[in-house]
Coordinates of C-alpha atoms in Angstrom, one line a residue:
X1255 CA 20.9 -7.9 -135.9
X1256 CA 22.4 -5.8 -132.9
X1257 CA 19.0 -4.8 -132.0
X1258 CA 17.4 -8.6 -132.1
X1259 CA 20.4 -9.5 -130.2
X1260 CA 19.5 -6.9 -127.1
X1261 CA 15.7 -7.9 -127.6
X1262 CA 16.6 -11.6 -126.5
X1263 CA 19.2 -10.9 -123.5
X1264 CA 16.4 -8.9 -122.4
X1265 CA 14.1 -12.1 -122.7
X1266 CA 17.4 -14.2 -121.1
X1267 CA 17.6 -11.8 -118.1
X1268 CA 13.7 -12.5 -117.4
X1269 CA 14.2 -16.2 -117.6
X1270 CA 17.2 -16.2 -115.7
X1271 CA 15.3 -14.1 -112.9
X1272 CA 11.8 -16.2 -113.7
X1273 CA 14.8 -19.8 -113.1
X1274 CA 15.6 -18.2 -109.8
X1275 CA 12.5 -17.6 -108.1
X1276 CA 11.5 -21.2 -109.1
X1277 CA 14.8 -22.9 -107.7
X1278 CA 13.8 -20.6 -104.6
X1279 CA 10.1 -22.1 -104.3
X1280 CA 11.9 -25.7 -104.8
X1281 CA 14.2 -24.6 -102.2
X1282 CA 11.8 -23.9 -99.4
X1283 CA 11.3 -20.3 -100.0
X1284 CA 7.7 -19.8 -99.1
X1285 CA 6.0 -16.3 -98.2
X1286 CA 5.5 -16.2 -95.0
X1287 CA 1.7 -16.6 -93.9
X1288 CA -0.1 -14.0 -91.9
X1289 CA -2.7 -14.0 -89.4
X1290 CA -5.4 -14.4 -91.1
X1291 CA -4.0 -17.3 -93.0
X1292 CA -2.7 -19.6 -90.8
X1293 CA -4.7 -18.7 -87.2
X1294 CA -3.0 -16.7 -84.4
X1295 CA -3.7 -13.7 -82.4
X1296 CA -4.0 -9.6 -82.3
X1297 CA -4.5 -7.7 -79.2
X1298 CA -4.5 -4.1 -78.5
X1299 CA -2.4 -2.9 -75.6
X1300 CA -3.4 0.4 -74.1
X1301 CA -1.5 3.0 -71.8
X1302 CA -2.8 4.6 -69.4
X1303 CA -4.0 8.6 -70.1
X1304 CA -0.7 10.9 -70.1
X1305 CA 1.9 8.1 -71.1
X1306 CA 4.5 9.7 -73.5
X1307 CA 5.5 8.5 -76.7
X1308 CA 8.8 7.6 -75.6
X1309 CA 7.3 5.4 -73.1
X1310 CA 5.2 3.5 -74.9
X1311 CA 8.0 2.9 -77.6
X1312 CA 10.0 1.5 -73.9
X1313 CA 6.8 -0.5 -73.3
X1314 CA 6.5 -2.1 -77.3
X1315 CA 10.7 -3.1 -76.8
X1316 CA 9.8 -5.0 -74.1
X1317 CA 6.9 -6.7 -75.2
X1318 CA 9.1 -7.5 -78.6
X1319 CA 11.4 -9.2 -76.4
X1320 CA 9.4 -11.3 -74.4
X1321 CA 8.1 -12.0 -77.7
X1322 CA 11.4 -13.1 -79.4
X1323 CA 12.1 -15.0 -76.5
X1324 CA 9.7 -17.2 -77.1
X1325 CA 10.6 -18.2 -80.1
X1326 CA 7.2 -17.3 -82.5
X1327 CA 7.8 -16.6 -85.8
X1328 CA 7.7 -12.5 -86.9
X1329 CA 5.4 -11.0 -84.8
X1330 CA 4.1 -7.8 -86.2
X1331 CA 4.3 -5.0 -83.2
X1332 CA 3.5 -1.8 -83.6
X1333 CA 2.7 1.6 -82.0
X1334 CA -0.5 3.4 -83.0
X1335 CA -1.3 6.4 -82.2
X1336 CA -0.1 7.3 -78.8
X1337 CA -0.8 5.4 -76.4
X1338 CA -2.0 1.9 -78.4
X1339 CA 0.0 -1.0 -79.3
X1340 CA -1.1 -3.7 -81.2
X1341 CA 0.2 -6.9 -81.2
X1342 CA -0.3 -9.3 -84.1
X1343 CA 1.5 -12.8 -84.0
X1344 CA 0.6 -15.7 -86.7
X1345 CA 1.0 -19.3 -86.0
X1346 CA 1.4 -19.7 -81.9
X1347 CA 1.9 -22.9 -80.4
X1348 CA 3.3 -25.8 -81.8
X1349 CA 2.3 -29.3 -80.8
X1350 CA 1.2 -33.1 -81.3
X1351 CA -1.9 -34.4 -82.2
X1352 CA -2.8 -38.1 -82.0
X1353 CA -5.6 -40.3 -83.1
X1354 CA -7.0 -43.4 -80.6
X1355 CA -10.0 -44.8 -81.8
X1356 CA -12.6 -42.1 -82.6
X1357 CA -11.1 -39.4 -80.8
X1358 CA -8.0 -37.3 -81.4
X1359 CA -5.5 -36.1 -78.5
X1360 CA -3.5 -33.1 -78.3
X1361 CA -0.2 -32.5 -76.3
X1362 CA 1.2 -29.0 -76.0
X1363 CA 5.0 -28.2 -77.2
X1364 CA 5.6 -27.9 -73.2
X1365 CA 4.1 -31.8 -73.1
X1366 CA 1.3 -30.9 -71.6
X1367 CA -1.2 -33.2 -72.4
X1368 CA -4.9 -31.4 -73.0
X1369 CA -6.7 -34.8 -73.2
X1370 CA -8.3 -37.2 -75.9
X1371 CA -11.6 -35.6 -76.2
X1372 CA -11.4 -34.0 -80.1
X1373 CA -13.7 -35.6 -82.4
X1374 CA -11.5 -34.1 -85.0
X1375 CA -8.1 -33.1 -85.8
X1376 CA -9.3 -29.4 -86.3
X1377 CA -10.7 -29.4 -82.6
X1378 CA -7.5 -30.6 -81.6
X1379 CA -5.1 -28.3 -83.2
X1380 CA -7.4 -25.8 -82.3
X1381 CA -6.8 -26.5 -78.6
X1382 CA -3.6 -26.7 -78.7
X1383 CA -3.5 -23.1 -80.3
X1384 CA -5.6 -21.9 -77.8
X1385 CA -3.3 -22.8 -74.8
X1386 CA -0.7 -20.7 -76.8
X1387 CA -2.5 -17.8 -77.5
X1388 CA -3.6 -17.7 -73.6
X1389 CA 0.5 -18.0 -72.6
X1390 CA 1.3 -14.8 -75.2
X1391 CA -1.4 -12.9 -73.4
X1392 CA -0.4 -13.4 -69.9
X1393 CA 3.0 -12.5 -71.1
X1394 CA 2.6 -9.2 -73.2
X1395 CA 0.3 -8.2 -71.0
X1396 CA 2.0 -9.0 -67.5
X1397 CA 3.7 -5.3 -66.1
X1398 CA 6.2 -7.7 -64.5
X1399 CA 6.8 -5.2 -61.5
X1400 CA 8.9 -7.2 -58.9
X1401 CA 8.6 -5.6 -55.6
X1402 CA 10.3 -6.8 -52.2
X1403 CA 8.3 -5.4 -49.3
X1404 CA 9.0 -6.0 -45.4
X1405 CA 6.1 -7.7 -44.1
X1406 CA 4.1 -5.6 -41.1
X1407 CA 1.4 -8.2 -40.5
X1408 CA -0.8 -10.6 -42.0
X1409 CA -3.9 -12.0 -41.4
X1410 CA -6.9 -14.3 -43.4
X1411 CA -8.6 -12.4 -45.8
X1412 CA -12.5 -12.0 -45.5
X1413 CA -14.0 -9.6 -48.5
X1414 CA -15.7 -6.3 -46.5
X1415 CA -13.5 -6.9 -43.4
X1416 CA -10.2 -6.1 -45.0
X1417 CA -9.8 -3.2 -47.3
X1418 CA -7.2 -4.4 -49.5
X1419 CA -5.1 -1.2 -51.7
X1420 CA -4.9 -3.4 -55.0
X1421 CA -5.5 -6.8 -56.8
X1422 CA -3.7 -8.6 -59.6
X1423 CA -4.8 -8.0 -62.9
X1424 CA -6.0 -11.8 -62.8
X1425 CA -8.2 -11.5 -60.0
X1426 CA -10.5 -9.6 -61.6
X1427 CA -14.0 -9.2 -60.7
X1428 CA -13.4 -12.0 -58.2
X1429 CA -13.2 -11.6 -54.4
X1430 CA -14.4 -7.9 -54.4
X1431 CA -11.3 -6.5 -56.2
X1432 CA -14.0 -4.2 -58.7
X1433 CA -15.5 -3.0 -55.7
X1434 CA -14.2 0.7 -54.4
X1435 CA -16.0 -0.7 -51.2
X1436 CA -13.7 -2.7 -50.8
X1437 CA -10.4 -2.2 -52.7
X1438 CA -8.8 1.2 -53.1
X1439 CA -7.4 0.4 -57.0
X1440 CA -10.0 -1.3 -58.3
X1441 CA -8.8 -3.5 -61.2
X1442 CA -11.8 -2.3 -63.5
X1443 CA -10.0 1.5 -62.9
X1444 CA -6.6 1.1 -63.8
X1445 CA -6.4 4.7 -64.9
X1446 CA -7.1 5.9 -61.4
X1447 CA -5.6 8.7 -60.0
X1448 CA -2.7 7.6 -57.2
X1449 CA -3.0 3.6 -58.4
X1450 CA 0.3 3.7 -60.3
X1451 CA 3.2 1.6 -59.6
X1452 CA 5.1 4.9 -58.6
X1453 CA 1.8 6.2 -56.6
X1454 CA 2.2 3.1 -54.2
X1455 CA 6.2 2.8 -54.4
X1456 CA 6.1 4.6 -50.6
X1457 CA 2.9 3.9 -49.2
X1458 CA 1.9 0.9 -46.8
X1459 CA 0.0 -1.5 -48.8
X1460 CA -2.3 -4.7 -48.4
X1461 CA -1.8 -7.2 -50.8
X1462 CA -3.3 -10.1 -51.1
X1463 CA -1.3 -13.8 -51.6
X1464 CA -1.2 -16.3 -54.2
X1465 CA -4.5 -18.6 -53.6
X1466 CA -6.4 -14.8 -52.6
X1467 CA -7.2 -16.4 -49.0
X1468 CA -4.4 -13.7 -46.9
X1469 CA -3.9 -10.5 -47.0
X1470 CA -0.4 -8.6 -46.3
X1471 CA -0.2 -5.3 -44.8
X1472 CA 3.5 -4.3 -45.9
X1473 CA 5.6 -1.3 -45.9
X1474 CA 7.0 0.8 -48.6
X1475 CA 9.3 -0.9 -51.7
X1476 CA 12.7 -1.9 -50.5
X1477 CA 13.9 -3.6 -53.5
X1478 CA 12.5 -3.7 -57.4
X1479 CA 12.8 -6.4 -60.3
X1480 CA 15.9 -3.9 -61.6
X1481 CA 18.4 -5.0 -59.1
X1482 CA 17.9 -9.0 -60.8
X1483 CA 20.8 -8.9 -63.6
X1484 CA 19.5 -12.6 -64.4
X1485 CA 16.9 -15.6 -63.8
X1486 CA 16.6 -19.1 -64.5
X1487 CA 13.6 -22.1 -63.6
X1488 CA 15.1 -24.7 -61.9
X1489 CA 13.4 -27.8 -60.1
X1490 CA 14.3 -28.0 -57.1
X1491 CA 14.0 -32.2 -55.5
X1492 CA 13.3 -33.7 -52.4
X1493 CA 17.2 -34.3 -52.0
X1494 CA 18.1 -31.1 -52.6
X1495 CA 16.5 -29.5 -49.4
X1496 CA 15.5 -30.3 -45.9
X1497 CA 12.6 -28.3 -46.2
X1498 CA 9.5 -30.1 -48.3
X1499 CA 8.0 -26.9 -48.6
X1500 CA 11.1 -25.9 -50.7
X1501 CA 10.4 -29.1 -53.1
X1502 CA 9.4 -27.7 -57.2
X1503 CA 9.5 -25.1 -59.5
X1504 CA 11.4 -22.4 -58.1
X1505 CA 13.3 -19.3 -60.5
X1506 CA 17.0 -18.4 -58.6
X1507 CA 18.1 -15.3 -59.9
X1508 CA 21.9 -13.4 -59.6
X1509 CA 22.0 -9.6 -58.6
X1510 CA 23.1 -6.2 -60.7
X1511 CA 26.5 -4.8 -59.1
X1512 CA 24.6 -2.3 -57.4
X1513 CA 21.7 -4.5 -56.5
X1514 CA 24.0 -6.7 -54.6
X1515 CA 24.4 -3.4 -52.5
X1516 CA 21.1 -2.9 -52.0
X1517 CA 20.1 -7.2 -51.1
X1518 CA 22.7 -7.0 -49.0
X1519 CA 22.1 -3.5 -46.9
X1520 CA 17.9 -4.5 -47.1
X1521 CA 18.3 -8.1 -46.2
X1522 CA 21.3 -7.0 -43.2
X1523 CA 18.6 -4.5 -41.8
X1524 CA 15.6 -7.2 -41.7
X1525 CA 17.6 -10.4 -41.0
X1526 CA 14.6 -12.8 -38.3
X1527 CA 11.9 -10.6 -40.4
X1528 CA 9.5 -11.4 -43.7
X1529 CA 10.5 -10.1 -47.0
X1530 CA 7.7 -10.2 -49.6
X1531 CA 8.0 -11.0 -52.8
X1532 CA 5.7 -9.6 -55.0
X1533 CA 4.6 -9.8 -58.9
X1534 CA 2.3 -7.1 -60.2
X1535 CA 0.7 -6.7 -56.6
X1536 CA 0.4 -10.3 -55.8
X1537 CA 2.3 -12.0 -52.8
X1538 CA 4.6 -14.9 -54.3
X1539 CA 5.8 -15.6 -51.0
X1540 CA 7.3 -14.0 -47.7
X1541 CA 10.3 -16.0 -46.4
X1542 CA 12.1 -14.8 -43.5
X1543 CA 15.3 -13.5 -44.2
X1544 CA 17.7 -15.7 -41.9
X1545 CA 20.8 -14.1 -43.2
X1546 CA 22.4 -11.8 -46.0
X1547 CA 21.6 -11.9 -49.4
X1548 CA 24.3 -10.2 -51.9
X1549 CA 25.2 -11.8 -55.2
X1550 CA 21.9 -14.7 -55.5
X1551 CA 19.0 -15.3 -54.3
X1552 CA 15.9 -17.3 -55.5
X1553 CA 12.0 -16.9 -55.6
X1554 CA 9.4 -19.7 -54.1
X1555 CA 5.8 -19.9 -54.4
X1556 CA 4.4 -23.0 -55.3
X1557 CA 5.0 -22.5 -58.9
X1558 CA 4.4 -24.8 -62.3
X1559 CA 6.5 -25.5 -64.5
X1560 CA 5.2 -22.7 -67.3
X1561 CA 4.7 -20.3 -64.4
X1562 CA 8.4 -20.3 -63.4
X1563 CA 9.4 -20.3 -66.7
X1564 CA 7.4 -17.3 -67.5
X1565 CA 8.2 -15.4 -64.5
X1566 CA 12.2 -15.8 -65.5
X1567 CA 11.5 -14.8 -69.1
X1568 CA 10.2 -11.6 -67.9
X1569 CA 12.4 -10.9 -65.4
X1570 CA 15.2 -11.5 -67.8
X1571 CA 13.5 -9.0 -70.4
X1572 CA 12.5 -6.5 -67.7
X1573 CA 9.0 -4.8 -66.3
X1574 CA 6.6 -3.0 -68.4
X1575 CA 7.5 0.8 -68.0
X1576 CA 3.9 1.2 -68.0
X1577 CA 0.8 -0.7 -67.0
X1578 CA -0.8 -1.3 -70.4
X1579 CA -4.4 -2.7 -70.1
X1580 CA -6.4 -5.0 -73.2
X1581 CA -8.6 -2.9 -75.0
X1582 CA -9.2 -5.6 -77.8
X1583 CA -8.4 -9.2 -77.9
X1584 CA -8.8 -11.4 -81.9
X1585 CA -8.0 -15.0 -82.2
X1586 CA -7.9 -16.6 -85.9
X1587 CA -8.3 -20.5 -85.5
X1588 CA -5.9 -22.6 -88.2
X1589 CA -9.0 -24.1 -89.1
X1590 CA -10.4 -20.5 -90.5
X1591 CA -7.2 -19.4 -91.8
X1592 CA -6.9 -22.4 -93.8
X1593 CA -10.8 -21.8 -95.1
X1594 CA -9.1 -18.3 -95.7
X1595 CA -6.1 -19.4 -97.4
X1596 CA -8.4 -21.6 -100.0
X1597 CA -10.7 -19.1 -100.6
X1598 CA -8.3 -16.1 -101.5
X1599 CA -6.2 -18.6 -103.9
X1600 CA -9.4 -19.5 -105.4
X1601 CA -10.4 -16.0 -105.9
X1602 CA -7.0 -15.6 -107.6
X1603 CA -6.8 -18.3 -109.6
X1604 CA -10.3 -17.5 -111.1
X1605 CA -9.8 -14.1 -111.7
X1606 CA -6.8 -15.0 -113.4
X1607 CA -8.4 -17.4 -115.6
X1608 CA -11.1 -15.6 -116.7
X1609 CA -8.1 -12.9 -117.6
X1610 CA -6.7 -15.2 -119.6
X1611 CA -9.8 -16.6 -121.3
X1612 CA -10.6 -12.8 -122.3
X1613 CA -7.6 -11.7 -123.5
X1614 CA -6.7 -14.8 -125.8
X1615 CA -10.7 -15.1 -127.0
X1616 CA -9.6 -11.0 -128.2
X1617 CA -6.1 -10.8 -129.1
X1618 CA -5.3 -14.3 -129.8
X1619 CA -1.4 -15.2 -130.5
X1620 CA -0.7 -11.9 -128.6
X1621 CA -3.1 -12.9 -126.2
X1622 CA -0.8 -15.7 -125.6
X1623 CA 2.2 -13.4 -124.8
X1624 CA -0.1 -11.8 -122.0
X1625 CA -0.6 -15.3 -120.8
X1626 CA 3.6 -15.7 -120.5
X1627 CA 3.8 -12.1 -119.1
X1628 CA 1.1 -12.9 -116.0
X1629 CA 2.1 -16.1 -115.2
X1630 CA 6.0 -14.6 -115.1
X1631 CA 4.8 -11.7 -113.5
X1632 CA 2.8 -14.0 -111.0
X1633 CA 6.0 -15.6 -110.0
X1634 CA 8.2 -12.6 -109.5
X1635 CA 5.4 -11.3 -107.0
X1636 CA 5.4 -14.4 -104.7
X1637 CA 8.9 -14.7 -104.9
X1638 CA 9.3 -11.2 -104.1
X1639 CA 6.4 -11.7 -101.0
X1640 CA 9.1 -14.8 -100.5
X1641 CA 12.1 -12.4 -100.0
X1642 CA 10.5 -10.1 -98.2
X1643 CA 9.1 -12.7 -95.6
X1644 CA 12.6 -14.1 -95.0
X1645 CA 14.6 -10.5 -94.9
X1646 CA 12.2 -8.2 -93.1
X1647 CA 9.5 -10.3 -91.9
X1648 CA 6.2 -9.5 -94.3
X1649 CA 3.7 -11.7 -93.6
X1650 CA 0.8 -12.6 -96.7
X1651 CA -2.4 -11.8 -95.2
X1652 CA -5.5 -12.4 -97.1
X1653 CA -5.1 -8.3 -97.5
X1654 CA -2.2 -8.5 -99.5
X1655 CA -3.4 -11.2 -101.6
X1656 CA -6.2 -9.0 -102.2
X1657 CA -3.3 -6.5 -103.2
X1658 CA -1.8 -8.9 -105.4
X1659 CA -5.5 -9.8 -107.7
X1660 CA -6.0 -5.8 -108.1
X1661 CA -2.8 -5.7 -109.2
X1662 CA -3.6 -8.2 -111.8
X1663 CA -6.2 -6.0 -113.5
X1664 CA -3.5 -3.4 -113.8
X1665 CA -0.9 -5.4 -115.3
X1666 CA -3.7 -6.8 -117.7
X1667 CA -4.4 -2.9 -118.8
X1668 CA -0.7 -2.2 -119.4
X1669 CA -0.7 -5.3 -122.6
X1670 CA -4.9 -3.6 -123.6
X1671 CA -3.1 -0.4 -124.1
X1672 CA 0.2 -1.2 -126.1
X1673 CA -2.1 -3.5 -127.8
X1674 CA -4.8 -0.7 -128.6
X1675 CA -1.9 1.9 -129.4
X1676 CA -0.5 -1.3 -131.6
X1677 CA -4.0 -1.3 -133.7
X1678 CA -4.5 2.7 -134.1
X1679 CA -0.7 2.9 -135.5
X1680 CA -2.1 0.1 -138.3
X1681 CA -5.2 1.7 -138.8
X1682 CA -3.2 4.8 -139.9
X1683 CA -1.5 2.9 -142.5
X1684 CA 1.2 1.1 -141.0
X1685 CA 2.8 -2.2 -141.0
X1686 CA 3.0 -4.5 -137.6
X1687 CA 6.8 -3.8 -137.8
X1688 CA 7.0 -0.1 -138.5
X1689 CA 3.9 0.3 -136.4
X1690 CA 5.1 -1.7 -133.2
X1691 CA 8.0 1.0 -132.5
X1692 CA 5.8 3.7 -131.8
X1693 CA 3.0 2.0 -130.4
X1694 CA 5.3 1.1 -127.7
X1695 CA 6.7 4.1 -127.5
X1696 CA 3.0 6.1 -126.5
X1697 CA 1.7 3.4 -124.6
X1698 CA 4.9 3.0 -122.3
X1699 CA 4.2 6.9 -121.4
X1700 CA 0.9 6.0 -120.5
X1701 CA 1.7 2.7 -118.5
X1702 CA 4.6 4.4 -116.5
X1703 CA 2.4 7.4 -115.5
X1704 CA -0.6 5.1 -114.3
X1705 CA 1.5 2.8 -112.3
X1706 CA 3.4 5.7 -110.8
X1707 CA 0.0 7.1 -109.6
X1708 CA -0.9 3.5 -108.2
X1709 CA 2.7 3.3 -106.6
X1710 CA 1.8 6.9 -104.8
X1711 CA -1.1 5.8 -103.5
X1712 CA -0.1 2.5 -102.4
X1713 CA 2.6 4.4 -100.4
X1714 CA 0.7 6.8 -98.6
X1715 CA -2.1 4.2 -98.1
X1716 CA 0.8 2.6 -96.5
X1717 CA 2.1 5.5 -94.5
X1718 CA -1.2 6.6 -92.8
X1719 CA -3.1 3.1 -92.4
X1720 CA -2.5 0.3 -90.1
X1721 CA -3.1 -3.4 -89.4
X1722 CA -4.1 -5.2 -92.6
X1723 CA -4.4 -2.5 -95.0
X1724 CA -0.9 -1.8 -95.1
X1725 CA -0.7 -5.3 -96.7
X1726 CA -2.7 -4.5 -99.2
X1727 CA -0.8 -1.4 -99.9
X1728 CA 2.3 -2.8 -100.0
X1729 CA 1.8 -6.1 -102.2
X1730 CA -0.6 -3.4 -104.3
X1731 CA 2.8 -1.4 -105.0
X1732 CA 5.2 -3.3 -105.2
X1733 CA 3.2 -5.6 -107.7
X1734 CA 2.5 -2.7 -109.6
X1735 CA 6.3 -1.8 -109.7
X1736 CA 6.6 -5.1 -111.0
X1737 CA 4.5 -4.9 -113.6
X1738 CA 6.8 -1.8 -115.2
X1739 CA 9.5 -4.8 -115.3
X1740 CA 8.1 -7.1 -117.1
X1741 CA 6.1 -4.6 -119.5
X1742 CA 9.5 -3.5 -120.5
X1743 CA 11.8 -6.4 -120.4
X1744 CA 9.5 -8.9 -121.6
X1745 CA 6.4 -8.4 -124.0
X1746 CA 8.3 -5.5 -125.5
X1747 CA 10.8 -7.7 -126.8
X1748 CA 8.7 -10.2 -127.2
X1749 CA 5.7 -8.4 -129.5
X1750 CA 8.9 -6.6 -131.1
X1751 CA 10.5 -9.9 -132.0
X1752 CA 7.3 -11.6 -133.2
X1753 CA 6.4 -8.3 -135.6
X1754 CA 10.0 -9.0 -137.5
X1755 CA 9.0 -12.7 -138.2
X1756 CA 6.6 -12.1 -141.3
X1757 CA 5.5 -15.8 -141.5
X1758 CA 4.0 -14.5 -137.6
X1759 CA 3.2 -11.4 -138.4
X1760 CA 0.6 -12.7 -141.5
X1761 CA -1.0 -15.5 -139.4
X1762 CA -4.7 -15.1 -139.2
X1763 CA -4.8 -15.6 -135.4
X1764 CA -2.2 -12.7 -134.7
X1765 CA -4.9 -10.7 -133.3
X1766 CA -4.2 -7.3 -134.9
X1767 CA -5.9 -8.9 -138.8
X1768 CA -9.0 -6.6 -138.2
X1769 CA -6.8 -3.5 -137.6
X1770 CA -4.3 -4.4 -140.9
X1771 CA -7.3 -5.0 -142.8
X1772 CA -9.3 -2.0 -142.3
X1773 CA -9.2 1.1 -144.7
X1774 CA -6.5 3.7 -143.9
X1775 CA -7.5 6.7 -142.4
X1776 CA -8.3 9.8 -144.6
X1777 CA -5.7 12.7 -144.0
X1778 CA -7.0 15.9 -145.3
X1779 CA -4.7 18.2 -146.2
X1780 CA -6.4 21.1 -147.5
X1781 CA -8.7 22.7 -149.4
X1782 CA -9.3 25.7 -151.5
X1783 CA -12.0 27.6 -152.7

């Protein structure tokens, strides 16, 4: 009685974890979708030859950050190898989509409106992901190096006549900036020797503005983006200033202790002369400074509303310790990770199906208790996924679902071999009940020892790859680990309690009549001659 009494608390505690996991799905608790699943972006950052470890660590901080700040659900960033980072974030940009007539519209988060030209709601959502996936990319891979510069001379910029020292990054090919004819940092040679940020720190430079039509001779840095404590975009109106070419999108900014210092000892010594600003070696603007600047200040140059936005952001997170330049750019569509979605749950369903199908066509009533064991174990791995999403940020991708339907085949080999084991101890002679002990007993040896080996190669598997296949690893082992559980808790004390019930036990579709009725085996115990 003591014993039956342990078998079901050990089936309560399984329904009692089996009644949580479902009030969680009922609750919300959902696992959290990856990039392959619900549409979103990877890109892979690279440093330039001879960055440190430590620096690119500096460098995946700050792109976390910008990241965080704006507001994307758990983006997956990490550092691989040395000098790589790779960037993976699932579900960007959130807006409206609206049907008129045949035709859907689409409106950006931000309210910017991207038209009425989508013959479907696909195309539309699709657009709108697009003009997120764009912003994320300007921002993780904007260095963000503020420079103030005094302004030597300026003049209109005609490609061949000028020799300019660098380009922004979004220039590219355009306006001769690949050219080493014309451009001494060519933007398609990032890596080249004396184009760094520190390289140019002391040297006169030309620079060429916003629109690309100037160029700026200017002397060495006088002031960097590390003496701005903090930024904000703020519009400013017509009311608000005498000067129309002051009216906008402007970002005013409040200085570090000692960059109050150094605005006010720079701006004292150039007071009636031009200050540039520039942003990763393009000229914002170059007011002159008509008195000193301490404590505030505030940066002009025609900007939108995103752009000033963007440009406080990263100023507020900080520069880039390193150039980083895009070695690989991936964009998954909603539309595809949907397809994606479907397809892997059908996989899973089916396979799971035909599991059942199998095992109840060969072991019948206890091929019924493997149906109750998968679906709880089934359950307890997307909760698990569930908890996992919410507390550390795993997101399901179509890898770990993978992990999860190999993981079915295991747990369908742990019931074949206490069931096997279950037959042999009847062929020998044995009763379902006296047999049902030990059967357990040798197969559990052999269950724990092949899901240890899985667990150890999910976990290395884990350790050494990246990207995807550490989801498949991980859902691999810890649905692997899972299976141990309910093996144990459940269809032990299940099969034991069904071999003590002998109106069970003698039904023809227990699944284990072939094995009662055969002939014992013959033991030979000697001979002599």
């Amino acid at each position: 009685m003591k014993g039956t009494r342990r078998l079901v608390l050990s089936i309560a505690l399984v329904g009692v974890v089996v009644l949580a996991s479902v009030l969680g799905f009922v609750t919300g608790t959902r696992p959290l979708l990856g990039l392959d699943l619900v549409g979103g972006i990877s890109v892979v950052l690279q440093g330039p030859p001879g960055t440190s470890r430590d620096t690119m660590q500096k460098a995946l901080e700050t792109i976390r950050n910008r990241i965080d700040a704006l507001g994307v659900a758990e983006p997956d960033i990490s550092l691989v190898g040395d000098r790589n980072i790779q960037v993976e974030v699932p579900g960007l940009a959130h807006g409206k989509t609206l049907k008129q007539g045949n035709r859907w519209c689409a409106t950006t988060s931000t309210g910017e409106s991207l038209g009425c030209k989508f013959h479907s709601k696909a195309e539309a959502d699709a657009a709108i992901q697009s003009v997120g996936q764009q912003r994320l990319l300007d921002l993780i891979g904007r260095t963000a190096r503020l420079e103030e510069r005094k302004v030597i001379n300026s003049q209109p910029y005609t490609q061949g006549k000028v020799h300019l020292t660098s380009c922004p990054p979004s220039f590219g090919s355009t306006r001769g900036c690949d050219n080493p004819k014309f451009v001494q940092c060519p933007t398609n040679q990032p890596d080249k020797p004396g184009c760094s940020n520190q390289d140019l720190a002391n040297k006169t430079v030309t620079y060429l503005d916003k629109p690309g039509k100037a160029a700026f001779t200017l002397g060495p840095v006088e002031i960097t983006g590390d003496a701005i404590a903090k930024a904000n975009a703020v519009y400013r109106t017509a009311g608000q200033t005498q000067s129309l070419s002051s009216v906008g999108w402007l970002v005013t900014f409040q200085t570090t202790k000692a960059g109050a210092k150094l605005y006010g000892d720079v701006t004292q010594r150039l007071q009636g002369q031009r200050l540039a600003i520039i942003l990763d070696r393009q000229i914002e603007s170059a007011p002159t400074v008509q008195s000193q600047i301490t404590s505030s200040g505030e940066i002009t140059g025609q900007f939108s509303e995103q752009e000033a936005k963007d440009l406080a952001l990263v100023l507020n997170v900080g520069a880039l310790p390193v150039e980083l330049s895009k070695q690989n750019v991936e964009t998954v569509s909603p539309t595809l990770g949907k397809t994606s979605l479907h397809q892997g749950l059908i996989a899973g369903l089916a396979g799971l199906i035909l599991l059942m199908l199998y095992l109840a066509f060969y072991y019948r009533l206890l091929g019924v208790v493997t149906w109750l064991g998968t679906t709880i174990w089934g359950l307890l791995a997307l909760a698990l996924v569930s908890v996992m999403g919410k507390t550390v940020g795993y997101s399901l991708s179509l890898a770990g679902i993978a992990g999860i339907v190999v993981s079915m085949g295991i747990t369908a080999d742990s019931y074949i071999v206490f069931y096997e084991r279950l037959k042999d101890e009847i062929r020998q002679g044995k009763t379902f009940r006296t047999a049902v002990v030990p059967a357990f007993k040798r197969a559990w040896h052999t269950i724990v020892a092949a899901d240890i080996v899985t667990i150890l190669a999910a976990a290395v598997l884990y350790v050494l790859a990246i990207g995807s296949v550490r989801g498949f690893a991980l859902t691999l082992g810890v649905s692997t680990a899972l299976d141990m559980f309910v093996v144990y808790f459940f269809k032990r004390p299940t099969v034991f309690l069904i071999s003590r019930n002998p109106r069970i036990e003698n039904l023809p579709g227990i699944g284990l009549r072939s094995g009662v009725a055969a002939d014992p085996v013959p033991v030979v115990a000697g001979a002599s001659e």
